[in-house]
mmCIF file of C-alpha atoms in Angstrom:
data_model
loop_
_atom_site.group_PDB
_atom_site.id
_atom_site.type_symbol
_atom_site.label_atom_id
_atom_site.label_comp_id
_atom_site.label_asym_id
_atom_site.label_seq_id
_atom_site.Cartn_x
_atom_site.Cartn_y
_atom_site.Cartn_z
ATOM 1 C CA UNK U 1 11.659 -14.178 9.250
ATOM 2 C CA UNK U 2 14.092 -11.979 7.123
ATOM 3 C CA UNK U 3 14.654 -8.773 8.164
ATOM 4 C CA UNK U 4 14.066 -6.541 5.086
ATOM 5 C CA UNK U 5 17.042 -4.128 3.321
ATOM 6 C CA UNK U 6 16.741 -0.505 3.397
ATOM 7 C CA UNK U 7 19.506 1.202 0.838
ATOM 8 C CA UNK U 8 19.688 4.702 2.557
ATOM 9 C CA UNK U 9 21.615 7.599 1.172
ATOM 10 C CA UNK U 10 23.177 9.774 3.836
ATOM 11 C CA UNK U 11 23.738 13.042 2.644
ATOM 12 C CA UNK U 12 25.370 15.180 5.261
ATOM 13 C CA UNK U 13 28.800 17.197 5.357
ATOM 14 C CA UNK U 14 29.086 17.418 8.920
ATOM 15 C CA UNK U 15 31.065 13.732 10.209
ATOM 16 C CA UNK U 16 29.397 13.715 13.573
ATOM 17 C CA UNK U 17 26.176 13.883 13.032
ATOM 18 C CA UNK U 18 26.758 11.388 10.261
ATOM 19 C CA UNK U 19 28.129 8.721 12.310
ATOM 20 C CA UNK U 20 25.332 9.363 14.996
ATOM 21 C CA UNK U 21 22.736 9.149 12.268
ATOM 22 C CA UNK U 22 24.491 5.983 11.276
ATOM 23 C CA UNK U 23 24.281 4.878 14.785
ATOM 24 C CA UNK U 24 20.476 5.162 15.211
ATOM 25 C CA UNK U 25 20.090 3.605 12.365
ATOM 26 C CA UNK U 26 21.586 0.303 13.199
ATOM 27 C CA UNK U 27 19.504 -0.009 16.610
ATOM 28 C CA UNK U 28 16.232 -0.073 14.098
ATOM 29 C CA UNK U 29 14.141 -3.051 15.494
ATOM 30 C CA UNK U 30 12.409 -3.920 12.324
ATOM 31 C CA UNK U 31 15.092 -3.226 9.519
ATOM 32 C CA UNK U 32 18.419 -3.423 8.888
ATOM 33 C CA UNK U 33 19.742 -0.441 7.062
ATOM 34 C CA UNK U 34 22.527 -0.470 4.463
ATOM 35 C CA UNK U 35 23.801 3.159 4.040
ATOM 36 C CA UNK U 36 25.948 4.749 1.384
ATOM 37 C CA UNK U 37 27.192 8.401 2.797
ATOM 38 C CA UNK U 38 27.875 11.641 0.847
ATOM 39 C CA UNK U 39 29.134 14.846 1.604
ATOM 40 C CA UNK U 40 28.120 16.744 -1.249
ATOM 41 C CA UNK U 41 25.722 17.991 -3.851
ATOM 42 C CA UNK U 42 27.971 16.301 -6.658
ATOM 43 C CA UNK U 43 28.957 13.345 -5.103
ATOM 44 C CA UNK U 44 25.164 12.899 -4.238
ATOM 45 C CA UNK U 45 23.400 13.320 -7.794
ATOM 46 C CA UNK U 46 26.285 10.854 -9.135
ATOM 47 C CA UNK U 47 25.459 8.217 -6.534
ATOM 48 C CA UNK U 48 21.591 8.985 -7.390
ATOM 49 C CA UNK U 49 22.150 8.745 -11.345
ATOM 50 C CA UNK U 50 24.338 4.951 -10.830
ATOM 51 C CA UNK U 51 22.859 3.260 -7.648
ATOM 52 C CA UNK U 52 19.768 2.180 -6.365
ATOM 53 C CA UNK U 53 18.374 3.488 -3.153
ATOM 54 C CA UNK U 54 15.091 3.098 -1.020
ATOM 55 C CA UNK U 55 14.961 6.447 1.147
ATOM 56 C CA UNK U 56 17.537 9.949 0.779
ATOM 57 C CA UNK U 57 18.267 11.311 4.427
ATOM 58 C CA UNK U 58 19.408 14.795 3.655
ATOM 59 C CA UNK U 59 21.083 17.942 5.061
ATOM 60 C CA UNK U 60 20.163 20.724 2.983
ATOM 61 C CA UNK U 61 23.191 22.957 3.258
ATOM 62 C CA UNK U 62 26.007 21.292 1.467
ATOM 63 C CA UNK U 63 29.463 22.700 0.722
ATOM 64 C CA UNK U 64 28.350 22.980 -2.872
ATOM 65 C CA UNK U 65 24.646 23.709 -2.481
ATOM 66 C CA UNK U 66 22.356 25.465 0.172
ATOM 67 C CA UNK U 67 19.012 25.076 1.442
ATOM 68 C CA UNK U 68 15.753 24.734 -0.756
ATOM 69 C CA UNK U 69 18.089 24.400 -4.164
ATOM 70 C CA UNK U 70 19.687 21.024 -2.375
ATOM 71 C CA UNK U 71 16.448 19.274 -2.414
ATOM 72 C CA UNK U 72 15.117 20.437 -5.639
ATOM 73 C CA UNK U 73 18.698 19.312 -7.181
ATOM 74 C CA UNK U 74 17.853 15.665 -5.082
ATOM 75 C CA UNK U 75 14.220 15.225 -6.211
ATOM 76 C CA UNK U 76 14.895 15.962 -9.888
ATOM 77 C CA UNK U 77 17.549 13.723 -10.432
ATOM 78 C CA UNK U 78 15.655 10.677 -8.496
ATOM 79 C CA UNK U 79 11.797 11.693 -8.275
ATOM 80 C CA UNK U 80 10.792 8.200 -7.411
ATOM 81 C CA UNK U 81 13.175 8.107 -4.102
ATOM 82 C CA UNK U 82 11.388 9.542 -1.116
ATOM 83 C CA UNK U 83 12.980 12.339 0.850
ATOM 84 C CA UNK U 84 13.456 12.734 4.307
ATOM 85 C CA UNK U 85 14.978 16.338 5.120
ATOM 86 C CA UNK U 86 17.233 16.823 8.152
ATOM 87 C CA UNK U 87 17.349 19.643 9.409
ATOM 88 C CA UNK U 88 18.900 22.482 12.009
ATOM 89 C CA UNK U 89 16.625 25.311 11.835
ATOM 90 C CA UNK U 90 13.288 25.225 13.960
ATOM 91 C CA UNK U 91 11.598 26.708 11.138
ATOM 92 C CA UNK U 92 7.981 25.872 10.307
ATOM 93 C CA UNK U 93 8.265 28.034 7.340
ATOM 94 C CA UNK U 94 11.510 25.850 5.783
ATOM 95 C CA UNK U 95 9.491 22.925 6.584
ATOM 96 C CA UNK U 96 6.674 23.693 4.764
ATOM 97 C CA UNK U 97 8.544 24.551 1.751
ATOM 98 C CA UNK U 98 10.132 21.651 2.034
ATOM 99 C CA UNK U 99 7.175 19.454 1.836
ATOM 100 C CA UNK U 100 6.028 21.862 -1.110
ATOM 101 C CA UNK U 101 9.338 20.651 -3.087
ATOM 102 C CA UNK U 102 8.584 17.077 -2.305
ATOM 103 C CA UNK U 103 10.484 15.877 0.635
ATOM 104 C CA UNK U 104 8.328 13.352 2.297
ATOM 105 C CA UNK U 105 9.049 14.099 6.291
ATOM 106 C CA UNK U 106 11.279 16.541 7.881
ATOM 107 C CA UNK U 107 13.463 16.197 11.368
ATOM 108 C CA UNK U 108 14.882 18.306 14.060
ATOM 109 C CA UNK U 109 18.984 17.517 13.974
ATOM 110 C CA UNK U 110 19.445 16.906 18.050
ATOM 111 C CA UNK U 111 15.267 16.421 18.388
ATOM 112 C CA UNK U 112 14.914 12.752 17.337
ATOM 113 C CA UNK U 113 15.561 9.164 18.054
ATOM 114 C CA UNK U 114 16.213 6.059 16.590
ATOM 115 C CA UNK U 115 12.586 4.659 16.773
ATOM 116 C CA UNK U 116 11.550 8.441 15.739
ATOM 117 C CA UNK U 117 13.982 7.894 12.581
ATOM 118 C CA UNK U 118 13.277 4.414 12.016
ATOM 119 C CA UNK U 119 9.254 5.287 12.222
ATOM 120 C CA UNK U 120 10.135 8.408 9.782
ATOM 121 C CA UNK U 121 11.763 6.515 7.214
ATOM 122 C CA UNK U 122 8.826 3.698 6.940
ATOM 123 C CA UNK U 123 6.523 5.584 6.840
ATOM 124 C CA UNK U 124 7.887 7.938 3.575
ATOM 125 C CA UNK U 125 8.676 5.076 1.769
ATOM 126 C CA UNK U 126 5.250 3.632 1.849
ATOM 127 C CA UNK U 127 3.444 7.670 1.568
ATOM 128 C CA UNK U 128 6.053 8.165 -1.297
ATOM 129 C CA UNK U 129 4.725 4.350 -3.194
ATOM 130 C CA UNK U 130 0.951 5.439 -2.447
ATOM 131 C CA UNK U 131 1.549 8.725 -4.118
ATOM 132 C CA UNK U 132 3.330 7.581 -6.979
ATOM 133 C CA UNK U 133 0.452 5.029 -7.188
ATOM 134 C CA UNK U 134 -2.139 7.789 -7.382
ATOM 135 C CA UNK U 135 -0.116 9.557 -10.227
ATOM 136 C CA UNK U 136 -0.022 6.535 -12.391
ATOM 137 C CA UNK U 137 -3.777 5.981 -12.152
ATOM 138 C CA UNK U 138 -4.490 9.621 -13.433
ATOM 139 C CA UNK U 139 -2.557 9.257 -16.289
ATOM 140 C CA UNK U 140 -3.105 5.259 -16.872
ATOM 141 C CA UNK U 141 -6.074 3.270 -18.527
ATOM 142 C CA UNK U 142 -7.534 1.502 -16.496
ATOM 143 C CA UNK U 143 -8.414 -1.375 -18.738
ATOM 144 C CA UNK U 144 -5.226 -1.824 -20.928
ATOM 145 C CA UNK U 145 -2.469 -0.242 -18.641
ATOM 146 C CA UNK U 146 -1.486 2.475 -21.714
ATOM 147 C CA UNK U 147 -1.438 6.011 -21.190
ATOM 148 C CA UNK U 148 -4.774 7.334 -21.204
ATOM 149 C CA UNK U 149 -5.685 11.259 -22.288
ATOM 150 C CA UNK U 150 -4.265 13.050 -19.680
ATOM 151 C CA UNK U 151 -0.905 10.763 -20.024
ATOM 152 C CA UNK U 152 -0.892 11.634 -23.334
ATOM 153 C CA UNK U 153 -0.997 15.369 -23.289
ATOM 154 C CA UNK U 154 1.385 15.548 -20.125
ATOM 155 C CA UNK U 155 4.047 13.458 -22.059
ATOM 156 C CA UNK U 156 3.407 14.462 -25.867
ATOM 157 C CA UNK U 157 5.802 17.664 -25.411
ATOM 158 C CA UNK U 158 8.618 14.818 -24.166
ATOM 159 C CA UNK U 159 8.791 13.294 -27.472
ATOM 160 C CA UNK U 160 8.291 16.271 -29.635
ATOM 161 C CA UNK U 161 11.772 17.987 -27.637
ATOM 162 C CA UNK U 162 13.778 14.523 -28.524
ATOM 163 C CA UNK U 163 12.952 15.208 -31.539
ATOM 164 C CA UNK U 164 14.520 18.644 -31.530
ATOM 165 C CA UNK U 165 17.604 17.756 -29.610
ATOM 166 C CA UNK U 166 18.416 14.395 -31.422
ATOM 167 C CA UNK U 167 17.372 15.211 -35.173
ATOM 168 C CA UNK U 168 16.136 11.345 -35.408
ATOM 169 C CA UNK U 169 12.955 11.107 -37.229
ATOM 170 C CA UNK U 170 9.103 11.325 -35.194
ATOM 171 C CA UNK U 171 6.077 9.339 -35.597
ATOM 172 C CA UNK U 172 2.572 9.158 -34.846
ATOM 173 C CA UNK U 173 0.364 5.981 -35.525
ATOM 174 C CA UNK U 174 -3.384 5.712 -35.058
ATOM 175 C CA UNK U 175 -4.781 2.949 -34.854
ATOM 176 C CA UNK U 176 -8.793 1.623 -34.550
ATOM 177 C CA UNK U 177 -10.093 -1.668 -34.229
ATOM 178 C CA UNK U 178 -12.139 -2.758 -37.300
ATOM 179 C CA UNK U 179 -16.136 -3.836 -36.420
ATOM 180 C CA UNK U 180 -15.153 -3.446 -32.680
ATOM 181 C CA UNK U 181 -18.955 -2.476 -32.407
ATOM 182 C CA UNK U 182 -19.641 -5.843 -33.740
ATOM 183 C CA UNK U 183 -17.769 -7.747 -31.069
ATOM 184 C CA UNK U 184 -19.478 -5.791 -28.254
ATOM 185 C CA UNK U 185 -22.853 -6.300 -29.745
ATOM 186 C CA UNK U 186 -22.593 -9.936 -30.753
ATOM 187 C CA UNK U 187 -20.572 -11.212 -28.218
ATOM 188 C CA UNK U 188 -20.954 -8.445 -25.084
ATOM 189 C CA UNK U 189 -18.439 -5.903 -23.526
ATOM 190 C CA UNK U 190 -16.309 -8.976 -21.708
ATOM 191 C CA UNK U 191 -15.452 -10.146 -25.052
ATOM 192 C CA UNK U 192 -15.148 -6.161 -26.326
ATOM 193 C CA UNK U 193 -12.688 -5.329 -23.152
ATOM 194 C CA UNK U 194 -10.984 -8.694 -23.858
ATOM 195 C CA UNK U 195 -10.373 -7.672 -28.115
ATOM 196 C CA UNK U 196 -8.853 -4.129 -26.314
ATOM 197 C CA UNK U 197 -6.289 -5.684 -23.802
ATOM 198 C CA UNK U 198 -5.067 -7.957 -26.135
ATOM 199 C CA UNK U 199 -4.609 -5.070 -29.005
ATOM 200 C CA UNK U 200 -2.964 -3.050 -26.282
ATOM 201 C CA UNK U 201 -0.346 -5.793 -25.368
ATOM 202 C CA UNK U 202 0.101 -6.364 -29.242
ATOM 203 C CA UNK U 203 1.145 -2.407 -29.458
ATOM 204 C CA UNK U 204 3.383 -2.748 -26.500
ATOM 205 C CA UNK U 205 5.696 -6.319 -27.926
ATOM 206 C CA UNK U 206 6.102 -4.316 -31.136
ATOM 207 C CA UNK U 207 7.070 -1.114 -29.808
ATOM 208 C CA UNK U 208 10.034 0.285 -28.408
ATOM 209 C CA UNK U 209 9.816 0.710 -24.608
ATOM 210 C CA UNK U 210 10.358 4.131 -24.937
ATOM 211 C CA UNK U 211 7.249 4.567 -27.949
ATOM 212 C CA UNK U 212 4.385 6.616 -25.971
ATOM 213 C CA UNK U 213 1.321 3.954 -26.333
ATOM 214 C CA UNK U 214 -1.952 5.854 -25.472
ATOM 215 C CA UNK U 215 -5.631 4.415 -25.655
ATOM 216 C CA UNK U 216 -7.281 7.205 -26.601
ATOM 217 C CA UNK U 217 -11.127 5.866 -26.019
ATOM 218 C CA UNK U 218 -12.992 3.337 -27.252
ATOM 219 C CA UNK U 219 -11.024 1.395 -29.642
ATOM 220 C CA UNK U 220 -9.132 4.091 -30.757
ATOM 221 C CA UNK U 221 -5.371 3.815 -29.941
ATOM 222 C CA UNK U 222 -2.216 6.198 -30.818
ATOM 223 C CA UNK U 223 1.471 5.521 -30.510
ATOM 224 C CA UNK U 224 4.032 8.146 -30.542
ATOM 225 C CA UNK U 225 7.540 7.858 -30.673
ATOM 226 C CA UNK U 226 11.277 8.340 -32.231
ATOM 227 C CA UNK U 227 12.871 6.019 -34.678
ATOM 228 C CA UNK U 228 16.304 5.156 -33.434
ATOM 229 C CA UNK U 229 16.762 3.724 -37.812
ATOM 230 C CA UNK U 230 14.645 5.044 -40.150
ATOM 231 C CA UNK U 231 11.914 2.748 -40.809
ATOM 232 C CA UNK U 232 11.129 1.017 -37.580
ATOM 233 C CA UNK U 233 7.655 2.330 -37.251
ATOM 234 C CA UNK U 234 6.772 0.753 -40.536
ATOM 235 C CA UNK U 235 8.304 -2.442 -39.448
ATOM 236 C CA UNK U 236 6.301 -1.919 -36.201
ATOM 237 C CA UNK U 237 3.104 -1.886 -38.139
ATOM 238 C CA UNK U 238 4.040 -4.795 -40.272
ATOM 239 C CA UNK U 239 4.758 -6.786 -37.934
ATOM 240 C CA UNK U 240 1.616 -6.187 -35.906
ATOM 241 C CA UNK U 241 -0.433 -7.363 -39.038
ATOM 242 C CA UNK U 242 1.755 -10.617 -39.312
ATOM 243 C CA UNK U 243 0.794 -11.105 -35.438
ATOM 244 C CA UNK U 244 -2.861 -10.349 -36.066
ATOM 245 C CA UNK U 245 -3.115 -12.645 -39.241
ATOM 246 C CA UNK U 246 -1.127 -15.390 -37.370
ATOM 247 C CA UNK U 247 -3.308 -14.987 -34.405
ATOM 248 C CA UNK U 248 -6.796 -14.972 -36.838
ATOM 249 C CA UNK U 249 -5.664 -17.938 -38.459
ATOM 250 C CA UNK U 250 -6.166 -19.994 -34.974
ATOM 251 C CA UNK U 251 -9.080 -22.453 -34.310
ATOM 252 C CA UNK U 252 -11.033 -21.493 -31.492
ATOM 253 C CA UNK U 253 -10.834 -17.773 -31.941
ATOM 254 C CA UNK U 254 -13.911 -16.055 -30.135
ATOM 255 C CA UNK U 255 -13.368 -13.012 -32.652
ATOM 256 C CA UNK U 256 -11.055 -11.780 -35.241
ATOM 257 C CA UNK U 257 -8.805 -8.951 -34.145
ATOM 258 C CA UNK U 258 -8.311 -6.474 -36.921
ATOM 259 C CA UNK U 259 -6.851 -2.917 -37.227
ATOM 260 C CA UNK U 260 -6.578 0.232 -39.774
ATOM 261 C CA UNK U 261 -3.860 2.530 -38.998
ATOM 262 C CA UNK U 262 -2.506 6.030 -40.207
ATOM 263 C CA UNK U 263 1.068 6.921 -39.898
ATOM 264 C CA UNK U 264 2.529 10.008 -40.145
ATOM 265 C CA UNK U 265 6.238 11.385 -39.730
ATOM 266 C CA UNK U 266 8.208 14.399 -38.536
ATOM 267 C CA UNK U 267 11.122 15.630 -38.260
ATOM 268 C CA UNK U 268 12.999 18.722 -36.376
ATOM 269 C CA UNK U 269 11.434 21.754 -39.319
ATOM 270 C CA UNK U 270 8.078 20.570 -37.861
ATOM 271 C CA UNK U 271 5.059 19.804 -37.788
ATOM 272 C CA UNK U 272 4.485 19.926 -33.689
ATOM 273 C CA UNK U 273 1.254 20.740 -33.435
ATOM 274 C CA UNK U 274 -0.475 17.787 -31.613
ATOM 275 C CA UNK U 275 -3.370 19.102 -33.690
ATOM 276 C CA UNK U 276 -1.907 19.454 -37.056
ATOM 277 C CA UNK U 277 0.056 15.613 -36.445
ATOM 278 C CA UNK U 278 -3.110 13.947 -35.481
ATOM 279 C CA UNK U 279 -5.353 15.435 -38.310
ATOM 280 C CA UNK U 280 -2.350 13.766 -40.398
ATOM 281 C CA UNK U 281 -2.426 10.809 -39.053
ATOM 282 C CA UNK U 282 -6.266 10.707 -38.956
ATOM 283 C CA UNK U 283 -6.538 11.050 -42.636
ATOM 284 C CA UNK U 284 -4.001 7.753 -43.132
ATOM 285 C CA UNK U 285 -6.192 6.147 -41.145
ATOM 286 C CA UNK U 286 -9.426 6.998 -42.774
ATOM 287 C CA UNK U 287 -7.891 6.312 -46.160
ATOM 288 C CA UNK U 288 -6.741 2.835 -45.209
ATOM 289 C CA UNK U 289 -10.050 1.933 -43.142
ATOM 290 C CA UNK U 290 -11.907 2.873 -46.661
ATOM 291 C CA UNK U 291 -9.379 0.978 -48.167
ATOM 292 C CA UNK U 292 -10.091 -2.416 -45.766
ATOM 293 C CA UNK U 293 -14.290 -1.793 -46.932
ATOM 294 C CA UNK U 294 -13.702 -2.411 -50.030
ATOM 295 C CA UNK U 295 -11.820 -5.377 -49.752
ATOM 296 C CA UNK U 296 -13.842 -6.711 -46.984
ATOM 297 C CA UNK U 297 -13.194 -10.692 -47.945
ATOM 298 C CA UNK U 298 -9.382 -10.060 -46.561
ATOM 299 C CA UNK U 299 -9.479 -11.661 -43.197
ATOM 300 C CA UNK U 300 -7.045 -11.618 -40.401
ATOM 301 C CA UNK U 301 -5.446 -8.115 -39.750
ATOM 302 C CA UNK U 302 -3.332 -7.859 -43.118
ATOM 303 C CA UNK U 303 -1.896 -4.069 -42.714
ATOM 304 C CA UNK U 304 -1.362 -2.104 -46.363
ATOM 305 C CA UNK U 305 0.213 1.067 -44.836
ATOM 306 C CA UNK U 306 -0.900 4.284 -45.460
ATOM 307 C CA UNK U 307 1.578 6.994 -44.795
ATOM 308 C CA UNK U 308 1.104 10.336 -44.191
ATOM 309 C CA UNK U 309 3.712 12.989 -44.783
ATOM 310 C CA UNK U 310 7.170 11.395 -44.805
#
């Protein structure tokens, strides 16, 4: 059996208790430890920003940072490393706090032992993936794996300040699946869920990774994001309709996956408003779903844009 890696970043300016910490580590029965050791704040959020690690063991009074500020500096630059606080002061009050900023365990500096640390740093990693877990599922759909509601809201302020700072271009899409009702009621809900996953992975091959992809309910879908070039969100929605025609145009088809969309832009004057962007976008989208009525013999997810403010 192969003994599984543990990357560990030591942070801790005092040598001794360094190398004994070191030590401890390699008598671990279960895992072998590869550690990387710092002695300061700067040298710490560098190694955090360009390497990869599993766990952060970490004094809290540096030469270049002290106490409570330490670990807020450590958990903001790598949120998804747990923290393990080490500590010299006997102080249930510091180690509250310290949980309250995020560090996963806390230990006594002369008050623990290699199975103690060993047991300490399993036992964070796994709390620290379950909780991470948990926060993904409030802010996930369930079905297609995009942001849901509450992702959306938490994150929408995110693209709105790259925006600000960058002075590239913003866009919001809506999109709705055309007689989605139909599907569920001909075919049943399996085939419905089925017509949404597939939509959502469409939105996510045609999308920039960094494009905010939300479902928000039903068939009703929104993606929100930055154009590196100006015009890649109308390329984006072309090319989903050339995927969605291609993909029609198959024998053995179960349903035909269609979409009407409304795109809207903005820029660094404005607008912000979620509200005042998605009333934009809303009306695109109405416009091209009458649009799509009245040329209901066009089969297989053909896209005529409709643009809102540009």
């Amino acid at each position: 059996m192969i003994t599984p890696t543990v990357r560990i970043l030591l942070v801790e300016d005092m040598l001794m208790i360094a190398k004994v910490t070191e030590q401890m580590l390699k008598k671990s029965p279960s895992n072998r430890y590869l550690v990387t050791h710092k002695t300061t704040m700067a040298d710490t959020v560098a190694a955090l920003k360009y390497e990869e690690f599993d766990v952060v063991l970490l004094d809290l009074n540096l030469p270049d940072s002290r106490e409570l500020d330490t670990l807020a500096r450590v958990v903001e630059t790598a949120p998804e490393v747990p923290v393990i606080v080490l500590t010299a002061n006997n102080s249930d009050e510091v180690d509250l706090q310290a949980v309250k900023f995020g560090a996963q365990d806390f230990l006594l500096k002369g008050d623990f032992n290699y199975l103690t640390l060993d047991r300490a740093i399993v036992y964070s990693i796994e709390r620290h993936r379950l909780q991470r877990t948990i926060r993904q599922l409030a802010v996930l759909d369930e079905l297609t794996g995009l942001y849901n509601r509450r992702g959306y809201h938490t994150l929408y302020p995110d693209v709105i300040e790259k925006v600000k700072t960058t002075g590239l271009r913003g866009f919001m899409g809506y999109f709705d699946l055309d007689r989605f009702k139909q599907i569920n009621d001909e075919l049943g809900h399996a085939r419905g869920d089925e017509a949404l996953k597939e939509f959502a992975g469409n939105l996510q091959s045609i999308f920039r990774k960094d494009t905010l992809l939300v479902r928000l309910g039903g068939d009703e879908f929104v993606a929100l994001g930055v154009e590196q070039q100006p015009g890649q969100a109308e390329q984006a929605v072309q090319s989903l309709g050339i995927i969605l025609s291609v993909r029609n145009a198959k024998m053995g088809c179960p349903f035909a996956l269609e979409t009407s969309v409304g795109l809207t832009y903005f820029d660094r004057g404005g607008p912000h408003a979620l509200e005042e962007l998605s009333a934009a976008a809303d009306v695109a989208l109405y416009r091209h779903k009458e649009e799509r009525r009245a040329a209901r013999g066009l089969r297989g997810g053909g896209l005529q844009l409709q643009g809102g403010r540009r």
